[in-house]
Tab-separated table of C-alpha atoms in Angstrom:
chain	number	residue	atom	x	y	z
G	1	MET	CA	24.288	1.843	33.468
G	2	LEU	CA	26.113	4.647	32.530
G	3	ASP	CA	25.154	7.602	34.832
G	4	ARG	CA	27.202	10.706	32.751
G	5	PRO	CA	26.803	10.908	30.056
G	6	ASP	CA	23.016	8.935	30.312
G	7	ASP	CA	21.699	7.124	27.663
G	8	ALA	CA	19.001	9.912	26.884
G	9	THR	CA	21.953	12.993	26.593
G	10	LEU	CA	24.162	10.446	24.296
G	11	LEU	CA	20.921	9.655	21.750
G	12	ALA	CA	19.952	13.469	21.343
G	13	LEU	CA	24.008	13.930	20.496
G	14	ALA	CA	23.847	11.562	18.079
G	15	LEU	CA	21.089	13.243	16.268
G	16	GLU	CA	22.224	16.184	16.423
G	17	THR	CA	25.099	15.685	14.981
G	18	LEU	CA	23.441	13.279	11.941
G	19	GLN	CA	21.066	16.217	11.305
G	20	GLU	CA	23.550	19.015	11.664
G	21	ARG	CA	26.883	17.961	10.533
G	22	LEU	CA	25.831	14.702	7.830
G	23	LEU	CA	22.729	15.164	7.110
G	24	PRO	CA	23.381	19.072	4.894
G	25	HIS	CA	26.561	17.546	2.921
G	26	LEU	CA	24.314	14.091	1.351
G	27	LYS	CA	22.428	13.025	-2.042
G	28	GLY	CA	20.325	10.981	-3.318
G	29	GLU	CA	19.503	7.918	-2.130
G	30	ASP	CA	22.436	8.883	1.210
G	31	LYS	CA	20.671	12.240	1.536
G	32	LEU	CA	16.796	9.849	2.472
G	33	THR	CA	19.150	7.073	4.014
G	34	GLY	CA	20.317	9.055	6.583
G	35	LEU	CA	16.659	10.719	7.157
G	36	LEU	CA	15.295	7.247	7.713
G	37	ILE	CA	17.947	7.272	10.389
G	38	ALA	CA	17.279	10.846	12.019
G	39	ARG	CA	13.312	9.706	11.813
G	40	ALA	CA	14.085	6.285	14.055
G	41	LEU	CA	16.317	8.060	16.464
G	42	ALA	CA	13.652	10.572	16.773
G	43	ILE	CA	11.336	8.371	17.226
G	44	VAL	CA	13.679	6.142	20.462
G	45	GLN	CA	13.668	9.459	21.881
G	46	SER	CA	10.709	10.644	22.292
G	47	ASP	CA	9.370	7.141	23.719
G	48	GLY	CA	12.513	7.055	25.517
G	49	SER	CA	11.154	5.046	28.170
G	50	ASP	CA	7.972	6.025	28.698
G	51	ASP	CA	6.686	2.753	31.710
G	52	HIS	CA	5.187	5.742	33.066
G	53	ALA	CA	2.294	5.394	30.270
G	54	ARG	CA	2.247	1.387	29.481
G	55	GLN	CA	1.206	0.457	33.011
G	56	GLN	CA	-1.706	2.927	32.554
G	57	SER	CA	-2.501	1.503	29.598
G	58	ILE	CA	-2.168	-1.894	30.566
G	59	ALA	CA	-4.331	-1.379	34.373
G	60	GLU	CA	-6.779	0.765	30.970
G	61	ILE	CA	-7.286	-2.562	29.288
G	62	ALA	CA	-7.546	-4.829	32.268
G	63	ARG	CA	-10.711	-2.419	32.996
G	64	LEU	CA	-12.060	-3.263	29.886
G	65	LEU	CA	-11.484	-6.686	30.333
G	66	ASP	CA	-12.808	-6.628	33.909
G	67	ALA	CA	-9.728	-8.936	35.004
G	68	ALA	CA	-6.612	-8.089	36.738
G	69	PRO	CA	-3.494	-6.107	35.130
G	70	GLU	CA	-1.432	-8.011	32.322
G	71	LYS	CA	2.447	-8.133	33.530
G	72	SER	CA	3.042	-7.004	30.594
G	73	LEU	CA	1.571	-4.126	27.299
G	74	ALA	CA	1.900	-7.350	25.296
G	75	ASP	CA	-0.638	-9.912	27.170
G	76	ALA	CA	-2.966	-6.642	28.036
G	77	LYS	CA	-3.410	-6.554	24.492
G	78	ARG	CA	-3.169	-9.867	23.471
G	79	HIS	CA	-6.521	-10.316	26.049
G	80	LEU	CA	-7.685	-7.539	24.525
G	81	ALA	CA	-7.715	-8.643	20.760
G	82	ALA	CA	-8.934	-11.783	22.066
G	83	ALA	CA	-12.048	-9.748	23.600
G	84	ILE	CA	-13.203	-7.951	20.777
G	85	ARG	CA	-12.844	-11.206	17.895
G	86	ASN	CA	-14.991	-12.877	21.003
G	87	ARG	CA	-17.398	-9.957	19.982
G	88	ARG	CA	-17.377	-9.477	23.928
G	89	PHE	CA	-18.265	-5.924	23.088
G	90	ALA	CA	-21.465	-5.659	21.536
G	91	ALA	CA	-22.229	-2.456	19.218
G	92	GLY	CA	-24.364	0.511	21.046
G	93	THR	CA	-23.372	-0.944	24.669
G	94	PRO	CA	-22.096	1.847	27.370
G	95	GLU	CA	-18.518	-1.128	26.901
G	96	ALA	CA	-17.999	-1.123	22.643
G	97	VAL	CA	-18.235	2.809	23.235
G	98	ARG	CA	-15.572	2.864	26.027
G	99	LEU	CA	-13.524	0.113	24.101
G	100	ARG	CA	-14.057	2.408	20.955
G	101	ASP	CA	-12.040	5.786	23.463
G	102	HIS	CA	-9.930	3.618	24.545
G	103	LEU	CA	-8.727	2.164	21.257
G	104	LEU	CA	-8.583	6.412	19.849
G	105	HIS	CA	-6.242	7.139	22.568
G	106	ASP	CA	-3.762	4.453	22.678
G	107	THR	CA	-2.944	4.434	19.189
G	108	ALA	CA	-3.454	8.596	18.846
G	109	ALA	CA	-0.254	8.346	21.813
G	110	ARG	CA	1.374	6.176	19.570
G	111	LEU	CA	1.121	8.694	15.936
G	112	ARG	CA	1.749	10.715	17.977
G	113	LEU	CA	5.311	10.114	18.828
G	114	VAL	CA	5.527	8.121	15.037
G	115	ASN	CA	4.850	10.961	12.942
G	116	LEU	CA	2.977	14.363	14.042
G	117	LYS	CA	2.330	15.325	10.774
G	118	TYR	CA	0.419	12.739	9.758
G	119	MET	CA	-2.328	13.538	12.782
G	120	ALA	CA	-2.046	16.785	12.647
G	121	ALA	CA	-3.071	16.380	8.806
G	122	ARG	CA	-5.452	14.212	9.436
G	123	GLN	CA	-7.392	16.919	11.611
G	124	ARG	CA	-7.387	18.999	9.550
G	125	ARG	CA	-9.721	16.805	7.856
G	126	ALA	CA	-9.215	17.919	4.286
G	127	GLU	CA	-10.609	15.872	2.329
G	128	SER	CA	-14.756	15.741	1.522
G	129	SER	CA	-17.404	13.000	3.209
G	130	VAL	CA	-19.379	11.344	0.336
T	1	MET	CA	23.966	-13.183	-6.152
T	2	SER	CA	23.740	-11.467	-8.398
T	3	ILE	CA	22.691	-11.708	-12.113
T	4	LEU	CA	25.418	-10.049	-13.467
T	5	GLN	CA	27.574	-13.943	-13.351
T	6	HIS	CA	24.437	-15.053	-15.388
T	7	ARG	CA	25.056	-12.895	-18.553
T	8	THR	CA	26.424	-16.226	-20.753
T	9	ALA	CA	22.861	-17.639	-19.698
T	10	LEU	CA	20.452	-15.348	-19.809
T	11	ILE	CA	22.514	-14.549	-23.935
T	12	ASP	CA	21.702	-18.575	-24.694
T	13	PHE	CA	17.197	-18.132	-23.352
T	14	ILE	CA	16.603	-15.423	-24.689
T	15	ALA	CA	18.223	-16.352	-28.326
T	16	ARG	CA	16.043	-19.467	-27.212
T	17	GLU	CA	12.475	-17.888	-25.997
T	18	THR	CA	12.564	-15.706	-29.601
T	19	GLY	CA	15.004	-17.724	-32.397
T	20	SER	CA	17.327	-14.434	-33.041
T	21	LYS	CA	21.183	-13.968	-32.310
T	22	VAL	CA	21.926	-11.778	-29.570
T	23	ILE	CA	23.681	-9.163	-31.062
T	24	GLU	CA	24.965	-7.244	-27.555
T	25	LEU	CA	23.223	-7.594	-23.644
T	26	GLU	CA	23.417	-4.903	-21.381
T	27	ILE	CA	22.840	-6.167	-17.520
T	28	GLU	CA	22.080	-2.225	-16.916
T	29	GLY	CA	21.310	-2.596	-13.060
T	30	LYS	CA	19.636	-3.261	-10.342
T	31	LEU	CA	16.598	-0.447	-10.301
T	32	GLY	CA	14.595	1.182	-7.391
T	33	GLY	CA	11.540	0.913	-6.017
T	34	GLY	CA	10.503	-2.880	-5.849
T	35	ALA	CA	10.644	-3.695	-2.149
T	36	ILE	CA	9.230	-7.637	-2.752
T	37	GLN	CA	10.581	-8.247	-6.200
T	38	GLU	CA	14.271	-7.296	-7.066
T	39	ASN	CA	13.943	-4.981	-10.757
T	40	TRP	CA	17.200	-5.027	-13.521
T	41	SER	CA	17.118	-2.758	-16.783
T	42	LEU	CA	18.552	-4.580	-19.834
T	43	SER	CA	19.663	-2.960	-22.734
T	44	LEU	CA	19.544	-6.024	-25.280
T	45	VAL	CA	19.413	-6.172	-29.452
T	46	LEU	CA	18.306	-8.767	-31.587
T	47	GLU	CA	18.698	-10.008	-34.733
T	48	GLY	CA	16.185	-11.557	-36.959
T	49	GLY	CA	12.895	-13.113	-35.093
T	50	PRO	CA	9.963	-11.267	-34.478
T	51	HIS	CA	11.770	-8.722	-32.058
T	52	ALA	CA	14.553	-7.761	-34.006
T	53	GLY	CA	16.834	-4.341	-33.312
T	54	LYS	CA	16.949	-2.490	-30.398
T	55	LEU	CA	14.637	-3.309	-27.223
T	56	ALA	CA	14.963	-1.645	-23.431
T	57	LEU	CA	13.310	-4.205	-20.844
T	58	VAL	CA	13.221	-5.429	-17.248
T	59	LEU	CA	13.760	-8.138	-15.851
T	60	ARG	CA	11.608	-8.644	-12.942
T	61	THR	CA	12.355	-11.631	-10.011
T	62	ASP	CA	12.334	-12.225	-6.785
T	63	ALA	CA	13.769	-10.110	-3.737
T	64	ALA	CA	15.450	-12.870	-0.435
T	65	THR	CA	11.912	-12.271	1.432
T	66	GLY	CA	8.524	-12.227	-0.424
T	67	ILE	CA	5.278	-11.292	2.052
T	68	ALA	CA	2.568	-13.536	2.656
T	69	GLU	CA	0.627	-11.787	-0.121
T	70	SER	CA	1.771	-11.759	-2.660
T	71	ARG	CA	2.522	-14.614	-5.518
T	72	SER	CA	4.683	-15.504	-8.105
T	73	ARG	CA	6.998	-14.568	-10.746
T	74	VAL	CA	4.589	-17.025	-13.601
T	75	GLN	CA	1.866	-16.231	-12.096
T	76	GLU	CA	2.538	-12.325	-12.400
T	77	PHE	CA	3.680	-12.956	-16.080
T	78	ALA	CA	-0.061	-14.164	-16.948
T	79	LEU	CA	-1.954	-11.187	-14.674
T	80	ILE	CA	-0.019	-9.019	-16.878
T	81	LYS	CA	-0.470	-10.944	-19.901
T	82	ALA	CA	-4.535	-10.960	-19.198
T	83	ALA	CA	-4.153	-7.051	-18.660
T	84	HIS	CA	-2.123	-6.632	-21.873
T	85	ASP	CA	-5.002	-8.713	-24.010
T	86	ALA	CA	-7.551	-6.711	-22.353
T	87	GLY	CA	-6.277	-3.155	-23.333
T	88	MET	CA	-5.038	-2.571	-20.207
T	89	THR	CA	-1.642	0.060	-20.440
T	90	VAL	CA	0.927	-1.892	-19.162
T	91	PRO	CA	4.556	-3.661	-19.917
T	92	GLU	CA	4.096	-6.268	-22.345
T	93	PRO	CA	5.177	-9.361	-21.255
T	94	LEU	CA	7.665	-10.878	-23.399
T	95	TRP	CA	9.404	-14.145	-21.316
T	96	LEU	CA	8.828	-16.358	-18.861
T	97	ASP	CA	12.075	-18.618	-17.259
T	98	GLU	CA	9.829	-21.349	-14.463
T	99	SER	CA	12.387	-22.996	-14.371
T	100	GLY	CA	15.080	-21.076	-11.794
T	101	THR	CA	17.869	-22.574	-14.310
T	102	VAL	CA	18.850	-19.813	-15.893
T	103	ILE	CA	19.210	-17.353	-13.182
T	104	GLY	CA	19.322	-19.442	-9.779
T	105	LYS	CA	15.518	-18.077	-9.243
T	106	PRO	CA	12.148	-17.931	-11.546
T	107	PHE	CA	12.582	-14.596	-13.319
T	108	THR	CA	10.202	-12.391	-16.229
T	109	ILE	CA	11.161	-10.018	-18.681
T	110	LEU	CA	8.682	-7.056	-19.745
T	111	ARG	CA	8.990	-4.268	-22.256
T	112	ARG	CA	10.074	-1.608	-19.929
T	113	LEU	CA	8.843	2.015	-20.526
T	114	SER	CA	10.004	5.646	-20.116
T	115	GLY	CA	8.795	8.045	-17.570
T	116	VAL	CA	8.597	8.005	-13.666
T	117	ALA	CA	6.279	5.891	-11.150
T	118	GLU	CA	7.815	7.530	-7.783
T	119	PRO	CA	4.811	9.291	-6.497
T	120	ARG	CA	6.825	12.038	-5.121
T	121	LEU	CA	8.198	12.557	-8.407
T	122	VAL	CA	5.079	12.416	-10.119
T	123	LEU	CA	3.029	14.728	-7.811
T	124	GLY	CA	5.827	17.559	-8.128
T	125	ARG	CA	5.857	17.000	-12.020
T	126	LEU	CA	2.640	17.565	-12.443
T	127	SER	CA	2.529	20.113	-9.425
T	128	ASP	CA	4.719	21.605	-11.784
T	129	LEU	CA	2.681	22.021	-15.189
T	130	ALA	CA	-0.465	23.325	-13.285
T	131	GLU	CA	1.541	25.765	-12.214
T	132	SER	CA	3.295	27.037	-15.552
T	133	GLY	CA	-0.285	25.584	-16.982
T	134	GLU	CA	1.177	24.114	-19.599
T	135	VAL	CA	-1.144	21.058	-18.739
T	136	GLU	CA	-4.183	22.144	-17.570
T	137	GLU	CA	-5.522	20.012	-14.803
T	138	PRO	CA	-2.623	17.222	-14.939
T	139	GLY	CA	-4.426	15.167	-12.126
T	140	GLU	CA	-8.159	15.976	-13.233
T	141	VAL	CA	-6.736	14.597	-17.230
T	142	LEU	CA	-5.223	11.522	-15.440
T	143	VAL	CA	-7.328	10.635	-13.121
T	144	ARG	CA	-9.967	10.139	-15.632
T	145	HIS	CA	-7.792	8.020	-17.756
T	146	LEU	CA	-6.499	5.916	-14.863
T	147	GLY	CA	-10.807	5.442	-14.067
T	148	GLN	CA	-10.933	3.719	-17.786
T	149	GLU	CA	-7.931	1.452	-17.334
T	150	LEU	CA	-9.251	-0.233	-14.444
T	151	ALA	CA	-12.796	-0.491	-16.348
T	152	ARG	CA	-10.471	-2.335	-18.667
T	153	LEU	CA	-9.382	-4.894	-16.335
T	154	HIS	CA	-12.406	-5.565	-14.753
T	155	GLN	CA	-13.862	-6.240	-18.087
T	156	VAL	CA	-12.469	-9.525	-17.582
T	157	THR	CA	-14.348	-12.385	-15.525
T	158	PRO	CA	-13.921	-15.603	-14.460
T	159	ALA	CA	-16.555	-16.898	-17.317
T	160	GLN	CA	-14.465	-15.711	-19.664
T	161	ALA	CA	-11.036	-15.349	-17.957
T	162	PRO	CA	-8.063	-16.439	-20.154
T	163	ALA	CA	-6.560	-20.538	-19.634
T	164	GLY	CA	-3.782	-18.963	-17.997
T	165	LEU	CA	-5.178	-17.487	-15.098
T	166	GLY	CA	-6.405	-21.360	-13.684
T	167	PHE	CA	-4.293	-20.136	-9.996
T	168	LEU	CA	-6.340	-17.693	-8.833
T	169	SER	CA	-8.722	-18.958	-6.350
T	170	THR	CA	-11.847	-18.727	-7.131
T	171	ALA	CA	-14.631	-15.429	-5.654
T	172	GLY	CA	-18.133	-15.464	-5.197
T	173	HIS	CA	-21.126	-13.779	-3.554
T	174	ASP	CA	-19.079	-14.697	0.017
T	175	LEU	CA	-15.584	-13.031	-0.709
T	176	ILE	CA	-15.794	-10.163	1.662
T	177	ARG	CA	-16.875	-13.363	5.190
T	178	GLN	CA	-13.371	-14.974	3.266
T	179	ARG	CA	-11.091	-12.107	2.747
T	180	VAL	CA	-12.260	-10.851	6.691
T	181	ALA	CA	-10.799	-14.606	6.800
T	182	ASP	CA	-7.364	-14.687	5.799
T	183	TYR	CA	-7.029	-10.983	7.194
T	184	ARG	CA	-7.861	-12.927	10.907
T	185	ARG	CA	-5.320	-15.333	9.246
T	186	TRP	CA	-2.894	-13.222	8.708
T	187	LEU	CA	-3.053	-11.626	11.843
T	188	ASP	CA	-3.041	-14.665	13.854
T	189	ARG	CA	0.428	-14.849	12.162
T	190	LEU	CA	2.135	-11.561	13.663
T	191	PRO	CA	3.776	-11.955	16.671
T	192	GLU	CA	2.257	-8.885	18.480
T	193	ALA	CA	-1.881	-8.670	18.817
T	194	GLN	CA	-3.433	-5.874	16.898
T	195	PRO	CA	-6.909	-4.967	18.583
T	196	VAL	CA	-7.010	-2.126	16.288
T	197	LEU	CA	-7.098	-3.818	13.379
T	198	GLU	CA	-9.158	-6.759	15.180
T	199	TRP	CA	-12.377	-3.587	15.965
T	200	ALA	CA	-12.185	-2.848	11.866
T	201	LEU	CA	-12.194	-6.416	11.083
T	202	ASN	CA	-15.665	-6.265	12.848
T	203	TRP	CA	-16.893	-4.156	11.291
T	204	ILE	CA	-15.390	-4.349	8.690
T	205	GLU	CA	-17.551	-8.368	8.620
T	206	ASP	CA	-20.889	-6.806	9.544
T	207	ARG	CA	-21.381	-3.924	7.511
T	208	ALA	CA	-19.880	-5.996	4.432
T	209	PRO	CA	-22.007	-5.014	1.174
T	210	GLU	CA	-23.636	-7.125	-1.493
T	211	VAL	CA	-20.333	-8.211	-3.652
T	212	GLU	CA	-22.277	-8.015	-7.046
T	213	ARG	CA	-19.947	-8.814	-9.407
T	214	VAL	CA	-16.738	-10.144	-9.899
T	215	THR	CA	-13.559	-9.417	-12.190
T	216	LEU	CA	-10.468	-9.326	-12.052
T	217	CYS	CA	-9.132	-6.654	-10.013
T	218	HIS	CA	-5.245	-5.248	-9.591
T	219	ARG	CA	-5.608	-4.789	-5.725
T	220	ASP	CA	-2.727	-2.670	-5.457
T	221	PHE	CA	-3.306	0.089	-8.165
T	222	ARG	CA	-1.929	3.426	-6.636
T	223	LEU	CA	0.896	5.581	-7.712
T	224	GLY	CA	4.134	4.289	-7.039
T	225	ASN	CA	2.684	1.177	-9.968
T	226	ILE	CA	1.719	3.084	-12.483
T	227	MET	CA	4.329	4.804	-14.870
T	228	ILE	CA	4.475	8.278	-15.583
T	229	GLU	CA	5.696	10.903	-17.536
T	230	ASP	CA	5.081	14.844	-17.837
T	231	SER	CA	1.168	13.973	-17.230
T	232	GLU	CA	1.105	11.051	-19.478
T	233	LEU	CA	0.028	7.576	-18.507
T	234	ARG	CA	2.659	4.949	-19.408
T	235	GLY	CA	1.661	2.042	-18.538
T	236	ILE	CA	0.490	-0.284	-15.030
T	237	LEU	CA	3.049	-2.130	-13.194
T	238	ASP	CA	2.924	-4.590	-10.381
T	239	PHE	CA	0.685	-7.415	-10.646
T	240	GLU	CA	1.618	-9.285	-8.026
T	241	PHE	CA	-0.984	-8.697	-5.886
T	242	ALA	CA	-4.077	-9.498	-9.224
T	243	GLY	CA	-6.906	-12.067	-8.334
T	244	TRP	CA	-10.810	-11.952	-8.627
T	245	SER	CA	-12.214	-9.661	-6.433
T	246	ASP	CA	-15.245	-7.094	-6.589
T	247	PRO	CA	-14.120	-4.092	-8.745
T	248	ASP	CA	-15.103	-1.395	-5.998
T	249	GLU	CA	-12.161	-2.806	-4.124
T	250	ASP	CA	-9.393	-1.613	-6.867
T	251	LEU	CA	-11.351	1.979	-6.586
T	252	GLY	CA	-11.320	2.214	-2.639
T	253	TRP	CA	-7.104	0.797	-3.063
T	254	PHE	CA	-6.418	3.561	-5.521
T	255	CYS	CA	-8.520	6.767	-3.256
T	256	ALA	CA	-7.778	4.985	0.378
T	257	ARG	CA	-6.181	7.906	2.220
T	258	CYS	CA	-3.016	6.209	2.708
T	259	TRP	CA	-1.922	6.409	-0.830
T	260	ARG	CA	-2.330	9.961	-1.006
T	261	PHE	CA	1.304	10.368	-0.239
T	262	GLY	CA	-0.043	13.622	1.113
T	263	ALA	CA	-2.222	14.983	-0.870
T	264	TYR	CA	-5.502	13.962	1.576
T	265	ASP	CA	-7.526	16.909	-0.688
T	266	LYS	CA	-7.395	14.873	-3.878
T	267	GLU	CA	-9.136	12.594	-2.812
T	268	ALA	CA	-8.419	9.951	-6.125
T	269	GLY	CA	-4.514	8.571	-5.256
T	270	GLY	CA	-3.378	12.273	-4.867
T	271	LEU	CA	-4.050	13.044	-8.348
T	272	GLY	CA	-8.021	14.947	-8.277
T	273	SER	CA	-11.003	14.188	-7.847
T	274	LYS	CA	-13.553	11.079	-7.420
T	275	ALA	CA	-15.794	12.132	-10.119
T	276	SER	CA	-12.890	12.556	-12.602
T	277	LEU	CA	-12.140	8.919	-11.395
T	278	PHE	CA	-15.644	7.936	-11.576
T	279	SER	CA	-16.674	9.268	-15.030
T	280	GLY	CA	-13.696	8.205	-16.709
T	281	TYR	CA	-14.626	4.562	-15.411
T	282	ALA	CA	-18.764	4.817	-16.708
T	283	GLU	CA	-17.427	5.682	-20.033
T	284	VAL	CA	-15.865	2.503	-20.740
T	285	SER	CA	-17.462	0.419	-18.521
T	286	GLY	CA	-21.385	1.846	-18.353
T	287	ARG	CA	-20.991	1.112	-15.195
T	288	GLN	CA	-21.277	4.468	-12.503
T	289	PRO	CA	-19.014	3.313	-9.634
T	290	ASP	CA	-21.225	3.583	-5.661
T	291	PRO	CA	-19.158	6.445	-3.740
T	292	ARG	CA	-20.869	3.921	-0.953
T	293	ARG	CA	-19.228	1.363	-1.865
T	294	VAL	CA	-15.340	2.823	-2.443
T	295	ARG	CA	-15.772	4.054	0.386
T	296	TYR	CA	-15.953	1.191	2.089
T	297	TRP	CA	-13.642	-0.230	-0.167
T	298	GLU	CA	-11.346	2.405	2.011
T	299	ILE	CA	-11.454	1.280	5.375
T	300	VAL	CA	-10.823	-2.549	3.698
T	301	ALA	CA	-7.669	-1.015	1.752
T	302	ALA	CA	-6.599	0.810	4.785
T	303	LEU	CA	-6.869	-2.343	7.208
T	304	ARG	CA	-4.742	-4.529	4.429
T	305	TRP	CA	-2.419	-1.984	4.051
T	306	ALA	CA	-1.572	-2.091	7.881
T	307	LEU	CA	-1.200	-5.379	7.836
T	308	ILE	CA	1.403	-5.424	5.414
T	309	ALA	CA	2.862	-2.971	6.490
T	310	LEU	CA	3.921	-5.201	9.258
T	311	ASP	CA	4.537	-8.026	7.502
T	312	GLN	CA	6.687	-5.720	5.770
T	313	GLY	CA	8.230	-4.862	9.245
T	314	GLU	CA	8.669	-8.791	10.236
T	315	ARG	CA	10.701	-9.073	6.881
T	316	CYS	CA	13.099	-7.124	8.832
T	317	LEU	CA	12.564	-8.053	12.221
T	318	ALA	CA	12.383	-12.028	12.312
T	319	GLY	CA	13.590	-12.346	8.435
T	320	GLY	CA	16.921	-12.119	6.616
T	321	GLU	CA	16.422	-8.226	5.134
T	322	ARG	CA	18.396	-5.799	8.068
T	323	LYS	CA	16.754	-2.358	6.103
T	324	ILE	CA	15.527	0.444	8.135
T	325	GLU	CA	13.201	1.028	5.984
T	326	LEU	CA	11.481	-1.594	6.522
T	327	ALA	CA	11.069	-1.702	9.644
T	328	LEU	CA	9.956	2.466	10.217
T	329	THR	CA	7.480	0.776	7.088
T	330	ALA	CA	6.186	-1.438	10.241
T	331	LEU	CA	4.591	1.980	11.404
T	332	ARG	CA	2.516	2.760	9.585
T	333	ALA	CA	0.275	0.783	10.599
T	334	ILE	CA	-0.076	2.888	13.263
T	335	GLU	CA	-1.301	6.038	10.514
T	336	CYS	CA	-3.897	3.433	8.967
T	337	GLU	CA	-4.950	2.167	12.515
T	338	TYR	CA	-5.831	5.536	13.212
T	339	ASP	CA	-7.578	6.470	9.409
T	340	LEU	CA	-10.030	3.213	10.508
T	341	LEU	CA	-11.381	4.682	13.813
T	342	LEU	CA	-11.695	8.409	12.556
T	343	GLU	CA	-12.893	6.965	9.356
T	344	ILE	CA	-15.394	4.113	10.266
T	345	ASP	CA	-16.859	6.919	12.625
T	346	ASP	CA	-17.304	9.078	9.316
T	347	TYR	CA	-19.145	6.057	7.711
T	348	ASP	CA	-21.508	5.971	9.852
T	349	ALA	CA	-22.524	9.126	11.021
T	350	PRO	CA	-25.835	9.893	9.726
T	351	PRO	CA	-25.188	12.032	6.429
T	352	LYS	CA	-24.887	15.433	6.693
T	353	PRO	CA	-27.058	17.930	6.126
T	354	PRO	CA	-26.725	20.486	2.633
T	355	ARG	CA	-23.565	23.343	3.059
T	356	HIS	CA	-24.752	26.903	2.646
T	357	LYS	CA	-23.916	28.430	-0.390
T	358	HIS	CA	-21.600	31.002	1.177
T	359	ALA	CA	-19.790	28.168	3.028
T	360	GLU	CA	-18.842	27.226	-0.799
T	361	GLY	CA	-15.743	27.793	-2.038
T	362	THR	CA	-13.523	27.405	1.068
T	363	GLN	CA	-11.103	24.731	1.054
T	364	GLY	CA	-9.643	22.330	3.868
T	365	GLY	CA	-12.594	22.400	6.188
T	366	GLU	CA	-13.886	20.576	8.456
T	367	ASN	CA	-16.630	18.376	6.602
């Protein structure tokens, strides 16, 4: 583990260097590849090691399943997915509403990390409903 | 291994298939696009036989790794031929090697089309044409044409299927139930559980409309698989997912938000209106698509694209292709999940009262 510079600082510097010194000079396919790398680094930078959000999500899933919290988010999601498939959340019940709220909250949080622009466009709801 | 090393074997193959003398074969290089296939540009000059003269061609073969839903080159060749025979504008399918002995894997050779398929280029060109006034409403004209193209393909039914399509799985009134079962198996193969997709699948199962007709469907009909030159359609590409299905699946896939490439207000593929698409479709098929059924299939499209995106990610994370673009594609599934949650809510919401006249003419408002 590094303290000075720490992981976050090194990552931020790598991203800045790519964006300011390399990307302006790239063209065509290379530019596209450079942008993809910048995007990947930016996603890692936003995500960080947000253990608090992960623990919150585990706790929320435990409440939905009325069970003890799982050790990992992957395990919690696996149990939640199985419960959904087994129709544990009957349509029209408060449990189904809480489930939908959780799914929307969790998805919005992940989308904010990877593509905030998409979310903003989605919320404008430019398209009509038939 | 590159096909450049198999030039002599390719010349022998073409000579055998055509009964012509190969005067020149130039392998011009790999074409862009095609995450699941490799496409190579060929230039050929033949002497004698039915194809004598200069030919611009594409050789299509498998990439290093594929995805679960994709078809083999042999099957794809039969599907393009069926579409071509039905009058759809597609690259003419010429020759097929199913043995894999010529270049080390099966391949097809098709006539190469002019134009571009890359969605941003297509949308940019259409926008330039519209701004310059050179073509009036180029997107609407194109969308109407695309509706006609889909209707031609949808004239092929299991009852009158060409013999070459015998490999296609049958589909009937239980098509959606089968599809839901397939997608659940697909979810089971993924390394991580997907609660939103499970939730959406339950909805898709519960709200399934009656399947009234089954036809040959492209099942990946969208920008990126459509060659366009200026505002003119040059051909429909990529039949690797084609099969028997509800024809509204193609319309829903084309209109799904995930295939509008940022032009979200243009509900028909980011190009134009659903009204133009449906009108073109009805001109050829005689059937006016039901907007609500198409919306149902848009929701199915979001789920299916999420599964494909996750599969693409696994090609990088667990397969042999260490490419950053594949890893980032997996993240597109999150956009689909968000769409699914909102679209399903919209679909289930009671119909909205008609707008007052004074509110009309504004764009981008809340609906």
